[in-house]
Amino acid sequence: MNIEVYANKQNAMIKNLVKGTQEVRCVFFDENAELEVDFYLFILLQEDLAARHIPTTLPKLVDYSNKHPEKTLFCFAQDQGVELISDHQLKSINAVGKLVEDNGVRWLTELPISLDALFKRGGY
């Protein structure tokens, strides 16, 4: 299974998430790898919002929610034990999550332990 990941690959949590995956092949969106993608995984962490106003992957998430809803997953890891974003930012991200979920995207509110576990549990 091939997963194209839209996330901050420099983040330690993201590195741990993709490290050691055996059943899925992960490539980050900016690696220009040519493969047939089974799923698009968008991961947004609070620190991504704290660093800038609008993460660059959000417009692509909304676009993919319209074009490939059955192949798109959105994960907003809201509970990281640290409040890095404002209530307004949280409300906006929740609105985006609701929008893409209404389009048919699976919306995760917790960062999975591993991508192997996510795709086994999700029945993908």
XYZ file of C-alpha atoms in Angstrom:
124
model
C 0.000 0.000 0.000
C 1.344 3.432 -0.959
C 0.608 6.492 1.155
C 1.423 10.055 0.179
C 1.949 12.016 3.394
C 1.268 15.728 3.736
C 2.940 16.683 6.996
C 5.959 18.383 8.480
C 8.516 15.618 7.951
C 11.006 17.425 10.231
C 8.724 16.962 13.241
C 9.814 14.198 15.645
C 6.268 12.816 16.004
C 5.907 12.532 12.233
C 9.323 10.884 11.942
C 8.287 8.312 14.571
C 4.980 7.714 12.820
C 6.523 6.799 9.469
C 9.654 5.137 10.867
C 9.426 1.380 10.884
C 6.333 1.034 8.745
C 6.460 -2.313 7.050
C 3.083 -2.784 5.435
C 2.762 0.651 3.896
C 5.177 2.647 1.787
C 5.231 6.322 2.714
C 6.435 9.167 0.593
C 6.161 12.820 1.463
C 4.397 15.078 -1.006
C 7.540 17.075 -1.746
C 9.665 14.054 -2.689
C 8.270 13.869 -6.240
C 8.156 10.092 -6.115
C 6.238 8.490 -8.937
C 4.026 5.816 -7.501
C 0.409 4.891 -7.634
C -1.044 6.345 -4.465
C -3.582 4.341 -2.496
C -4.178 7.018 0.140
C -3.404 10.658 0.831
C -2.720 11.326 4.508
C -2.814 14.937 5.721
C -1.459 15.430 9.236
C -1.721 18.784 10.941
C -0.132 19.397 14.322
C -0.748 22.340 16.625
C 2.790 23.603 16.119
C 2.123 23.802 12.361
C -0.641 26.288 13.086
C 1.357 28.205 15.673
C 4.149 28.820 13.173
C 1.999 30.301 10.385
C -1.463 31.580 9.670
C -2.638 28.978 7.133
C -0.694 25.748 6.584
C 0.103 25.294 2.917
C -1.450 21.820 2.851
C -4.960 22.956 3.864
C -6.064 24.111 0.397
C -4.810 20.824 -1.062
C -6.711 18.887 1.635
C -9.954 20.614 0.683
C -9.226 20.004 -3.006
C -8.523 16.302 -2.418
C -11.648 16.008 -0.259
C -13.591 16.890 -3.386
C -11.540 14.903 -5.909
C -10.504 11.809 -3.895
C -12.634 11.620 -0.720
C -12.405 7.835 -0.469
C -8.593 7.970 -0.627
C -8.043 10.940 1.696
C -7.455 10.930 5.449
C -7.136 14.025 7.631
C -5.534 13.922 11.056
C -5.563 16.934 13.319
C -3.739 16.010 16.498
C -5.427 18.519 18.760
C -4.443 16.999 22.104
C -0.677 17.146 22.393
C -0.681 18.299 26.001
C 0.335 21.830 25.028
C -1.887 24.702 23.976
C -0.086 26.257 21.038
C -3.026 27.659 19.099
C -5.769 30.144 19.767
C -9.445 29.307 20.166
C -10.062 30.994 16.817
C -7.503 28.765 15.080
C -9.007 25.684 16.725
C -12.481 26.704 15.598
C -11.214 27.229 12.029
C -9.450 23.863 11.874
C -12.518 22.114 13.265
C -14.582 23.812 10.541
C -12.155 22.492 7.896
C -12.336 19.033 9.481
C -16.140 19.101 9.370
C -16.093 20.302 5.755
C -13.801 17.539 4.522
C -15.600 14.935 6.638
C -18.890 15.995 5.020
C -17.176 15.422 1.657
C -16.402 11.820 2.679
C -12.885 12.126 4.100
C -12.028 10.163 7.234
C -11.142 12.690 9.968
C -8.890 11.472 12.793
C -8.581 13.521 15.958
C -5.571 11.651 17.351
C -2.219 10.873 15.826
C -2.085 7.110 15.236
C 0.570 5.020 16.976
C 1.857 3.827 13.627
C 0.721 3.879 10.037
C 0.681 0.077 9.960
C -1.745 0.094 12.917
C -3.895 2.804 11.337
C -4.405 0.932 8.117
C -4.915 -2.445 9.790
C -7.484 -1.008 12.218
C -9.205 1.069 9.554
C -9.643 -1.933 7.304
C -7.948 -0.267 4.378
